[in-house]
Amino acid sequence: MTLVSQRDAHLATQTHSPADALLRHAVDLSHHNTMALACSADTVITLHDEAQIDALMVDKTAAIKERPLLILSGGSNVLLPAKLDAVVLQPMMRGINVVAQTDSYIDIEVMAGENWHDLVTYTVHQGWYGLENLALIPGLTGAAPVQNIGAYGVQLEDHLLYVRAYHLPTQTWQQLSAAQCQFGYRDSIFKRTPNTWLISRVAFRLHLHEAQVKVNYGDVQTVAQRYADAQGYQHLTPAHVMQAIIDIRQQKLPDPKQLPNCGSFFQNPIIPQAQFTALQTTYPDIVGYPMPDAMIKVAAGWLIDQAGLKGGGIAPIMTHQQQALVLTNHQPYQATQNDVATAQHHIAQVVYEKFAIRLSREPVWINADGSIGYDEHAA
Ligand SMILES: Cc1cc2nc3c(=O)[nH]c(=O)nc-3n(C[C@H](O)[C@H](O)[C@H](O)COP(=O)(O)OP(=O)(O)OC[C@H]3O[C@@H](n4cnc5c(N)ncnc54)[C@H](O)[C@@H]3O)c2cc1C
C-alpha cells in the first residue's frame, strides 16, 4: 500500500505504459469468485493505471474491438457464468493519497485496486476514522460504491466524497459527487447502469479525532466494551469497534476460503407497515426495522429460517447452518451458475408461499456476454 501526501503524486511513480495492461486468454476464473463457481473467460485484461484505460478505450486493441466488456474486481459479489465471452477488465490500480487535511478531518483518494479490508485497517491505524464498521467486507475499493456497501449501521455513502470514473459510452473521465452517485440501500447509479462506469478512484472524508463511534447495532457495543476494558480505556475507540466487528463477523459468516459463498445472498425485503402488522399477528417474533414512508425492512434471514430452510436448499447450493441468509457452494469449482439459480428459486418460492414476500438476490448475476441480471421472479 502506498501513501503520498500530494494529490496525483502516485501517478508520477506508478505510471505503466499501455502495453503493460496484462492481456490473457482462456482464463480460469473459478478461483476468482468467492462463490467458487466454475467459469472460464475468453479474454481478461488487468489494468494497472488510468493511462491504460484511456489507451485501451481510444485505440481499441483488436482484443476488445466490438466486444462487450465486464468489469470484475474481487469477485465477492458476482455469480459468474460457466463460459464468459465478454472481455473482462480488472481494475487493479493501487495507491492511497491524502488530498486535503484540516484539524478535524482528512480527505483521501483511494485507487480502485486497493483491498477494502486492508484500507479499513490502515485508516483506523493511522487515526483516520469512519470506515471501522465496514471492516472485513471482502473485495476491492473500486467495487465498494457499486452497491453502496453497508454493515453494522454504516454505509459507504456516509463517508464518501466523490468517485472518479471512466464513462465508457462517451470515453470521458468524470468526477461524481456523492449525490450524483444516487446511492440507495445496496444501490447506486453504478449498479443501475452496469458496465457503463469504470471506477478508478474513491475519495473519502474521515475524522481525525475519535468521533462518536457507532455501536447501536447487534452485539457491537458489548464486544467493543470488552476490548476497551481489557486495555483500560474509559471510552470506546474506533479501533475497539473495528476489532469487535471483525470478531462478530468471523463468528457469524463463513469464510469464503473455507466454504465458498458471496455473503448475504438475499436483500432484506422492504414491505408496507400494514403488511408487517398483519404478519405480526401470526408471527409475533418476525424481525423488522422501521424505514421511511411507513415501510418496514424485514430480516430475510429470519424468513428463510422460519420457512425451515436453515441448512437447506438444493445441493450443492445450501443455506449456511448458522446464517440462513448466506448460500454456500458445497462443490467448489464445479457447481455452476445454474445450480445457484435452482437453489435460489426453491428458497424464494418456499418463503413466498409462507409469507407472501418476494426475496430479491443481492449478488450480481452475470450473463455470458457480460450483461447483468435475469428475471429472478420468472421461475
Ligand atoms: C463473506 C462476504 C461478506 C460480505 N459482507 C458484505 C457486507 O457486510 N456488506 C456489503 O455491502 N456487502 C458484503 N459482501 C458483498 C461484497 O463483498 C461487496 O459487494 C464488495 O464491494 C464487492 O467487491 P468486489 O471487489 O468483490 O466486486 P466484484 O464482485 O468483482 O463486482 C461486483 C460488481 O461491481 C462491479 N465493479 C467491480 N469493480 C468495479 C469498478 N472498479 N468500477 C465499476 N464497477 C465495478 C462489477 O462489474 C460487479 O457488477 C460480502 C461478500 C462476502 C463474500
Coordinates of C-alpha atoms and ligand atoms in Angstrom, one line a residue:
M1 CA 0.0 0.0 0.0
T2 CA 1.5 3.4 -0.9
L3 CA 0.8 6.7 0.8
V4 CA 1.9 10.0 -0.5
S5 CA 0.8 13.4 0.7
Q6 CA 0.1 15.2 -2.6
R7 CA -2.7 14.7 -5.0
D8 CA -1.7 12.7 -8.1
A9 CA 1.9 12.2 -6.9
H10 CA 1.4 8.4 -7.2
L11 CA 0.8 8.7 -10.9
A12 CA 4.3 10.0 -11.3
T13 CA 5.7 7.0 -9.6
Q14 CA 3.3 4.3 -10.8
T15 CA 2.7 5.0 -14.4
H16 CA 2.7 1.9 -16.7
S17 CA 2.8 2.0 -20.4
P18 CA -0.5 0.9 -22.1
A19 CA 1.2 -2.3 -23.2
D20 CA 1.6 -3.2 -19.5
A21 CA -2.1 -3.9 -19.3
L22 CA -2.0 -7.6 -18.8
L23 CA -4.0 -9.4 -21.5
R24 CA -4.6 -13.1 -21.1
H25 CA -6.8 -15.6 -23.0
A26 CA -8.8 -18.7 -21.8
V27 CA -8.5 -17.7 -18.2
D28 CA -10.0 -19.9 -15.5
L29 CA -11.9 -17.6 -13.1
S30 CA -13.2 -20.4 -10.8
H31 CA -10.7 -19.3 -8.2
H32 CA -11.5 -15.6 -8.8
N33 CA -15.0 -15.6 -7.4
T34 CA -15.8 -16.2 -3.7
M35 CA -18.7 -18.5 -4.6
A36 CA -16.2 -20.7 -6.4
L37 CA -18.5 -21.2 -9.4
A38 CA -16.9 -22.8 -12.5
C39 CA -16.1 -20.1 -15.0
S40 CA -13.8 -19.8 -18.0
A41 CA -13.2 -16.3 -19.5
D42 CA -12.2 -15.8 -23.1
T43 CA -10.2 -12.6 -22.5
V44 CA -9.0 -10.9 -19.3
I45 CA -7.2 -7.5 -19.2
T46 CA -5.7 -6.4 -16.0
L47 CA -5.3 -2.6 -15.6
H48 CA -2.6 -1.1 -13.5
D49 CA -3.1 2.6 -14.1
E50 CA -5.6 5.1 -15.6
A51 CA -3.5 5.8 -18.7
Q52 CA -4.0 2.2 -19.8
I53 CA -7.8 2.7 -19.6
D54 CA -7.5 5.7 -22.0
A55 CA -5.3 3.8 -24.3
L56 CA -7.5 0.7 -24.4
M57 CA -10.7 2.6 -25.0
V58 CA -9.4 5.1 -27.5
D59 CA -7.2 2.9 -29.5
K60 CA -9.4 -0.2 -29.0
T61 CA -6.9 -3.0 -29.4
A62 CA -8.0 -5.9 -31.6
A63 CA -8.8 -7.9 -28.4
I64 CA -11.6 -5.7 -27.3
K65 CA -12.9 -4.2 -30.6
E66 CA -16.7 -4.5 -30.9
R67 CA -16.8 -6.9 -27.9
P68 CA -18.9 -6.5 -24.8
L69 CA -17.0 -5.6 -21.6
L70 CA -17.4 -6.8 -18.0
I71 CA -15.7 -5.1 -15.0
L72 CA -14.6 -7.6 -12.4
S73 CA -12.8 -6.8 -9.1
G74 CA -12.5 -9.2 -6.2
G75 CA -15.4 -11.4 -7.4
S76 CA -17.1 -11.4 -4.0
N77 CA -20.5 -10.2 -5.2
V78 CA -20.9 -11.8 -8.6
L79 CA -22.4 -15.0 -9.9
L80 CA -20.3 -15.9 -13.0
P81 CA -21.5 -18.0 -15.9
A82 CA -19.6 -21.2 -16.9
K83 CA -18.4 -19.5 -20.1
L84 CA -17.7 -15.8 -20.2
D85 CA -17.4 -14.3 -23.7
A86 CA -17.2 -10.7 -22.7
V87 CA -13.8 -9.1 -22.3
V88 CA -13.1 -8.9 -18.6
L89 CA -11.5 -5.7 -17.3
Q90 CA -9.8 -6.0 -13.9
P91 CA -9.1 -2.5 -12.4
M92 CA -6.0 -3.2 -10.2
M93 CA -4.7 0.3 -9.8
R94 CA -3.1 0.8 -6.4
G95 CA -2.4 3.8 -4.1
I96 CA -3.8 6.0 -1.3
N97 CA -3.3 9.7 -1.5
V98 CA -4.1 12.5 1.0
V99 CA -5.8 15.3 -0.9
A100 CA -6.8 17.6 1.9
Q101 CA -6.4 17.9 5.7
T102 CA -7.7 20.2 8.4
D103 CA -7.6 20.0 12.2
S104 CA -10.7 17.9 12.2
Y105 CA -10.8 15.8 9.0
I106 CA -8.6 14.3 6.3
D107 CA -9.7 13.6 2.7
I108 CA -8.1 10.6 1.0
E109 CA -8.3 9.3 -2.6
V110 CA -8.0 5.5 -2.9
M111 CA -7.3 3.7 -6.1
A112 CA -9.8 1.0 -7.2
G113 CA -7.4 -1.9 -6.8
E114 CA -6.8 -1.4 -3.0
N115 CA -8.2 -4.3 -0.9
W116 CA -11.2 -2.9 1.0
H117 CA -10.5 -4.5 4.4
D118 CA -6.8 -3.6 4.2
L119 CA -7.9 0.0 3.6
V120 CA -10.2 0.0 6.6
T121 CA -7.5 -1.3 9.0
Y122 CA -4.9 1.0 7.5
T123 CA -7.1 4.1 8.0
V124 CA -8.0 3.1 11.6
H125 CA -4.4 2.5 12.5
Q126 CA -3.5 5.9 11.0
G127 CA -6.1 7.6 13.3
W128 CA -8.4 8.3 10.4
Y129 CA -11.9 7.3 11.5
G130 CA -15.2 6.5 9.9
L131 CA -14.8 3.2 8.0
E132 CA -14.3 0.9 11.0
N133 CA -17.9 -0.5 10.9
L134 CA -17.2 -1.7 7.4
A135 CA -14.3 -4.0 8.4
L136 CA -13.9 -7.4 6.9
I137 CA -16.1 -6.8 3.9
P138 CA -14.4 -8.7 1.0
G139 CA -13.5 -7.1 -2.3
L140 CA -11.7 -4.1 -3.7
T141 CA -12.3 -0.4 -3.1
G142 CA -13.4 0.3 -6.7
A143 CA -16.4 -2.0 -6.2
A144 CA -17.5 -0.6 -2.9
P145 CA -19.6 2.3 -4.3
V146 CA -21.4 -0.1 -6.7
Q147 CA -23.8 -1.5 -4.1
N148 CA -23.0 1.2 -1.5
I149 CA -21.6 -1.4 0.8
G150 CA -23.0 -1.3 4.3
A151 CA -22.8 -3.1 7.6
Y152 CA -23.4 -2.5 11.3
G153 CA -25.3 0.8 10.8
V154 CA -22.8 2.4 8.4
Q155 CA -23.0 2.7 4.6
L156 CA -20.2 3.7 2.2
E157 CA -22.1 6.9 1.3
D158 CA -21.8 8.2 4.9
H159 CA -18.1 8.9 4.3
L160 CA -17.8 9.2 0.5
L161 CA -16.7 12.5 -1.0
Y162 CA -16.6 11.6 -4.7
V163 CA -15.9 8.9 -7.2
R164 CA -13.6 9.3 -10.2
A165 CA -14.7 7.0 -13.1
Y166 CA -14.3 6.5 -16.8
H167 CA -17.6 6.8 -18.6
L168 CA -17.3 4.0 -21.2
P169 CA -20.1 5.2 -23.7
T170 CA -18.6 8.7 -24.0
Q171 CA -14.9 7.7 -23.3
T172 CA -14.5 10.5 -20.8
W173 CA -13.3 10.8 -17.2
Q174 CA -15.8 12.1 -14.8
Q175 CA -15.9 13.0 -11.1
L176 CA -19.2 12.2 -9.4
S177 CA -20.2 13.7 -6.1
A178 CA -22.0 11.5 -3.5
A179 CA -25.3 13.0 -4.7
Q180 CA -24.5 12.1 -8.3
C181 CA -23.8 8.5 -7.4
Q182 CA -27.5 8.3 -6.4
F183 CA -26.9 6.0 -3.5
G184 CA -29.7 3.9 -2.0
Y185 CA -29.8 0.7 0.1
R186 CA -27.3 -1.6 -1.7
D187 CA -27.8 0.5 -4.7
S188 CA -26.2 3.3 -6.8
I189 CA -26.0 4.7 -10.4
F190 CA -23.2 2.2 -11.0
K191 CA -25.4 -0.8 -10.1
R192 CA -28.3 0.5 -12.1
T193 CA -26.2 1.1 -15.2
P194 CA -23.8 -1.8 -15.2
N195 CA -20.6 -1.8 -17.2
T196 CA -21.1 1.9 -18.0
W197 CA -18.7 3.4 -15.5
L198 CA -15.3 2.1 -14.7
I199 CA -14.5 3.3 -11.2
S200 CA -10.9 4.3 -10.8
R201 CA -10.7 6.3 -7.5
V202 CA -12.9 6.6 -4.5
A203 CA -12.5 9.6 -2.2
F204 CA -13.4 9.7 1.5
R205 CA -13.6 12.3 4.2
L206 CA -12.5 10.7 7.6
H207 CA -12.4 12.2 11.1
L208 CA -9.1 12.9 12.8
H209 CA -10.5 12.9 16.3
E210 CA -12.3 10.0 17.8
A211 CA -15.7 11.0 16.6
Q212 CA -18.7 9.3 18.1
V213 CA -18.4 5.6 17.4
K214 CA -21.5 3.8 16.0
V215 CA -22.2 0.8 18.2
N216 CA -26.0 0.6 18.4
Y217 CA -26.3 -2.5 16.2
G218 CA -26.4 -6.0 17.4
D219 CA -23.6 -7.0 19.9
V220 CA -21.1 -4.3 18.7
Q221 CA -21.3 -2.3 21.9
T222 CA -20.8 -5.3 24.2
V223 CA -17.9 -6.8 22.3
A224 CA -16.2 -3.4 21.8
Q225 CA -16.5 -2.7 25.5
R226 CA -14.7 -5.9 26.3
Y227 CA -11.7 -4.7 24.2
A228 CA -11.8 -1.3 25.9
D229 CA -11.9 -2.8 29.4
A230 CA -9.0 -5.1 28.6
Q231 CA -6.9 -2.1 27.6
G232 CA -8.0 0.0 30.5
Y233 CA -9.9 2.6 28.3
Q234 CA -12.7 4.7 29.8
H235 CA -14.3 5.1 26.3
L236 CA -14.7 3.1 23.1
T237 CA -12.3 4.0 20.3
P238 CA -12.8 3.2 16.6
A239 CA -10.1 0.6 16.9
H240 CA -12.2 -1.2 19.6
V241 CA -15.3 -1.0 17.3
M242 CA -13.3 -2.4 14.3
Q243 CA -12.0 -5.3 16.4
A244 CA -15.5 -6.1 17.7
I245 CA -16.9 -6.1 14.2
I246 CA -14.1 -8.4 12.9
D247 CA -14.8 -10.8 15.8
I248 CA -18.6 -10.8 15.3
R249 CA -18.3 -11.3 11.5
Q250 CA -15.8 -14.1 11.9
Q251 CA -18.2 -15.9 14.2
K252 CA -21.3 -15.3 12.1
L253 CA -20.2 -15.5 8.5
P254 CA -18.5 -18.5 6.8
D255 CA -15.0 -17.7 5.4
P256 CA -15.3 -18.0 1.6
K257 CA -11.9 -19.6 1.5
Q258 CA -13.2 -22.5 3.6
L259 CA -16.8 -22.6 2.4
P260 CA -17.4 -20.6 -0.8
N261 CA -20.2 -18.0 -0.6
C262 CA -20.9 -14.5 -1.6
G263 CA -22.1 -13.1 1.7
S264 CA -25.8 -12.2 2.2
F265 CA -27.5 -13.8 -0.8
F266 CA -30.9 -12.1 -0.4
Q267 CA -31.7 -8.5 0.3
N268 CA -33.8 -7.7 3.3
P269 CA -37.2 -7.1 1.7
I270 CA -38.9 -3.8 2.4
I271 CA -42.7 -4.1 2.8
P272 CA -45.6 -1.8 3.8
Q273 CA -46.1 -1.3 7.6
A274 CA -49.7 -2.7 7.2
Q275 CA -48.5 -6.0 5.7
F276 CA -45.9 -6.3 8.5
T277 CA -48.5 -5.7 11.2
A278 CA -50.8 -8.3 9.6
L279 CA -47.9 -10.8 9.6
Q280 CA -47.1 -10.0 13.3
T281 CA -50.5 -11.4 14.3
T282 CA -49.4 -14.8 13.0
Y283 CA -45.7 -14.5 13.6
P284 CA -45.2 -12.3 16.7
D285 CA -41.4 -12.8 16.5
I286 CA -41.0 -11.5 13.0
V287 CA -37.9 -9.3 12.8
G288 CA -38.3 -5.9 11.1
Y289 CA -36.7 -2.4 11.2
P290 CA -38.7 0.8 10.5
M291 CA -37.9 2.6 7.3
P292 CA -39.1 6.0 5.9
D293 CA -42.6 6.3 4.3
A294 CA -44.3 3.7 6.6
M295 CA -42.2 0.8 5.3
I296 CA -40.5 -2.0 7.2
K297 CA -37.3 -3.7 6.3
V298 CA -37.8 -7.4 7.2
A299 CA -34.8 -9.7 8.1
A300 CA -34.6 -12.1 5.1
G301 CA -32.5 -14.5 7.2
W302 CA -35.4 -14.8 9.7
L303 CA -37.9 -15.5 6.9
I304 CA -35.7 -18.2 5.4
D305 CA -35.0 -19.7 8.9
Q306 CA -38.8 -19.7 9.7
A307 CA -39.5 -21.3 6.4
G308 CA -37.5 -24.3 7.6
L309 CA -34.6 -23.7 5.2
K310 CA -31.7 -23.2 7.5
G311 CA -29.1 -25.6 6.2
G312 CA -31.5 -26.4 3.3
G313 CA -31.5 -25.6 -0.4
I314 CA -30.9 -27.8 -3.4
A315 CA -27.4 -29.4 -3.4
P316 CA -24.8 -28.4 -4.0
I317 CA -26.0 -24.9 -3.1
M318 CA -27.2 -24.8 0.5
T319 CA -28.0 -22.1 3.1
H320 CA -25.5 -21.9 5.9
Q321 CA -26.3 -23.8 9.1
Q322 CA -25.7 -20.7 11.3
Q323 CA -26.7 -17.9 8.9
A324 CA -29.6 -18.8 6.6
L325 CA -29.1 -15.6 4.5
V326 CA -25.8 -17.0 3.2
L327 CA -25.9 -19.5 0.3
T328 CA -22.8 -21.8 0.3
N329 CA -21.3 -23.9 -2.5
H330 CA -20.5 -27.5 -1.5
Q331 CA -18.9 -28.3 -4.8
P332 CA -16.3 -25.6 -5.3
Y333 CA -15.0 -25.0 -8.9
Q334 CA -17.6 -27.5 -10.3
A335 CA -21.0 -26.1 -9.3
T336 CA -22.4 -23.6 -11.9
Q337 CA -24.5 -20.5 -12.0
N338 CA -27.5 -22.7 -12.9
D339 CA -27.1 -24.6 -9.7
V340 CA -27.3 -21.3 -7.8
A341 CA -30.5 -20.3 -9.8
T342 CA -32.1 -23.6 -8.9
A343 CA -31.5 -23.2 -5.2
Q344 CA -32.4 -19.5 -5.2
H345 CA -35.8 -20.2 -6.9
H346 CA -36.6 -23.0 -4.5
I347 CA -35.8 -20.9 -1.4
A348 CA -37.6 -17.8 -2.7
Q349 CA -40.7 -19.9 -3.7
V350 CA -40.9 -21.6 -0.2
V351 CA -40.6 -18.2 1.5
Y352 CA -43.2 -16.6 -0.8
E353 CA -45.7 -19.4 -0.2
K354 CA -45.4 -18.9 3.6
F355 CA -45.2 -15.1 3.9
A356 CA -46.2 -13.7 0.5
I357 CA -42.9 -11.8 0.5
R358 CA -40.7 -11.9 -2.5
L359 CA -36.9 -12.2 -2.0
S360 CA -34.5 -10.5 -4.3
R361 CA -31.0 -11.5 -4.9
E362 CA -28.1 -9.3 -3.7
P363 CA -25.1 -10.6 -5.8
V364 CA -24.8 -9.6 -9.4
W365 CA -25.9 -12.2 -12.0
I366 CA -23.5 -12.1 -15.0
N367 CA -24.6 -13.4 -18.4
A368 CA -22.1 -14.9 -20.9
D369 CA -22.0 -11.7 -22.9
G370 CA -21.2 -9.7 -19.7
S371 CA -24.7 -8.2 -19.4
I372 CA -26.2 -8.2 -16.0
G373 CA -29.2 -10.0 -14.4
Y374 CA -32.1 -12.1 -15.4
D375 CA -35.8 -12.1 -14.3
E376 CA -35.4 -13.7 -10.9
H377 CA -39.1 -13.8 -10.2
A378 CA -39.9 -15.5 -13.5
A379 CA -39.4 -19.1 -12.3
Ligands
LIG1 C1 -18.3 -13.2 3.2 C2 -18.9 -12.0 2.5 C3 -19.4 -11.0 3.3 C4 -19.9 -9.8 2.7 N1 -20.4 -8.8 3.5 C5 -20.9 -7.7 3.0 C6 -21.5 -6.7 3.8 O1 -21.5 -6.8 5.0 N2 -22.0 -5.6 3.2 C7 -22.0 -5.4 1.8 O2 -22.5 -4.4 1.4 N3 -21.5 -6.4 1.0 C8 -21.0 -7.5 1.5 N4 -20.5 -8.5 0.7 C9 -20.5 -8.3 -0.7 C10 -19.2 -7.8 -1.4 O3 -18.1 -8.1 -0.6 C11 -19.3 -6.3 -1.7 O4 -20.3 -6.1 -2.6 C12 -18.0 -5.9 -2.4 O5 -18.0 -4.5 -2.5 C13 -17.7 -6.5 -3.8 O6 -16.4 -6.2 -4.1 P1 -15.6 -7.0 -5.3 O7 -14.3 -6.3 -5.5 O8 -15.5 -8.4 -4.9 O9 -16.6 -6.8 -6.5 P2 -17.0 -7.8 -7.7 O10 -17.7 -8.9 -7.1 O11 -15.8 -8.1 -8.5 O12 -18.0 -6.9 -8.5 C14 -19.3 -6.5 -8.0 C15 -20.0 -5.6 -9.0 O13 -19.3 -4.4 -9.1 C16 -18.8 -4.1 -10.4 N5 -17.5 -3.5 -10.3 C17 -16.4 -4.0 -9.6 N6 -15.4 -3.2 -9.7 C18 -15.8 -2.1 -10.4 C19 -15.1 -0.9 -10.7 N7 -13.9 -0.6 -10.4 N8 -15.8 0.0 -11.5 C20 -17.1 -0.2 -11.8 N9 -17.8 -1.4 -11.5 C21 -17.1 -2.3 -10.8 C22 -18.8 -5.4 -11.1 O14 -19.0 -5.3 -12.5 C23 -20.0 -6.1 -10.5 O15 -21.2 -5.7 -11.1 C24 -19.9 -9.7 1.3 C25 -19.4 -10.7 0.5 C26 -18.9 -11.9 1.1 C27 -18.3 -13.0 0.2

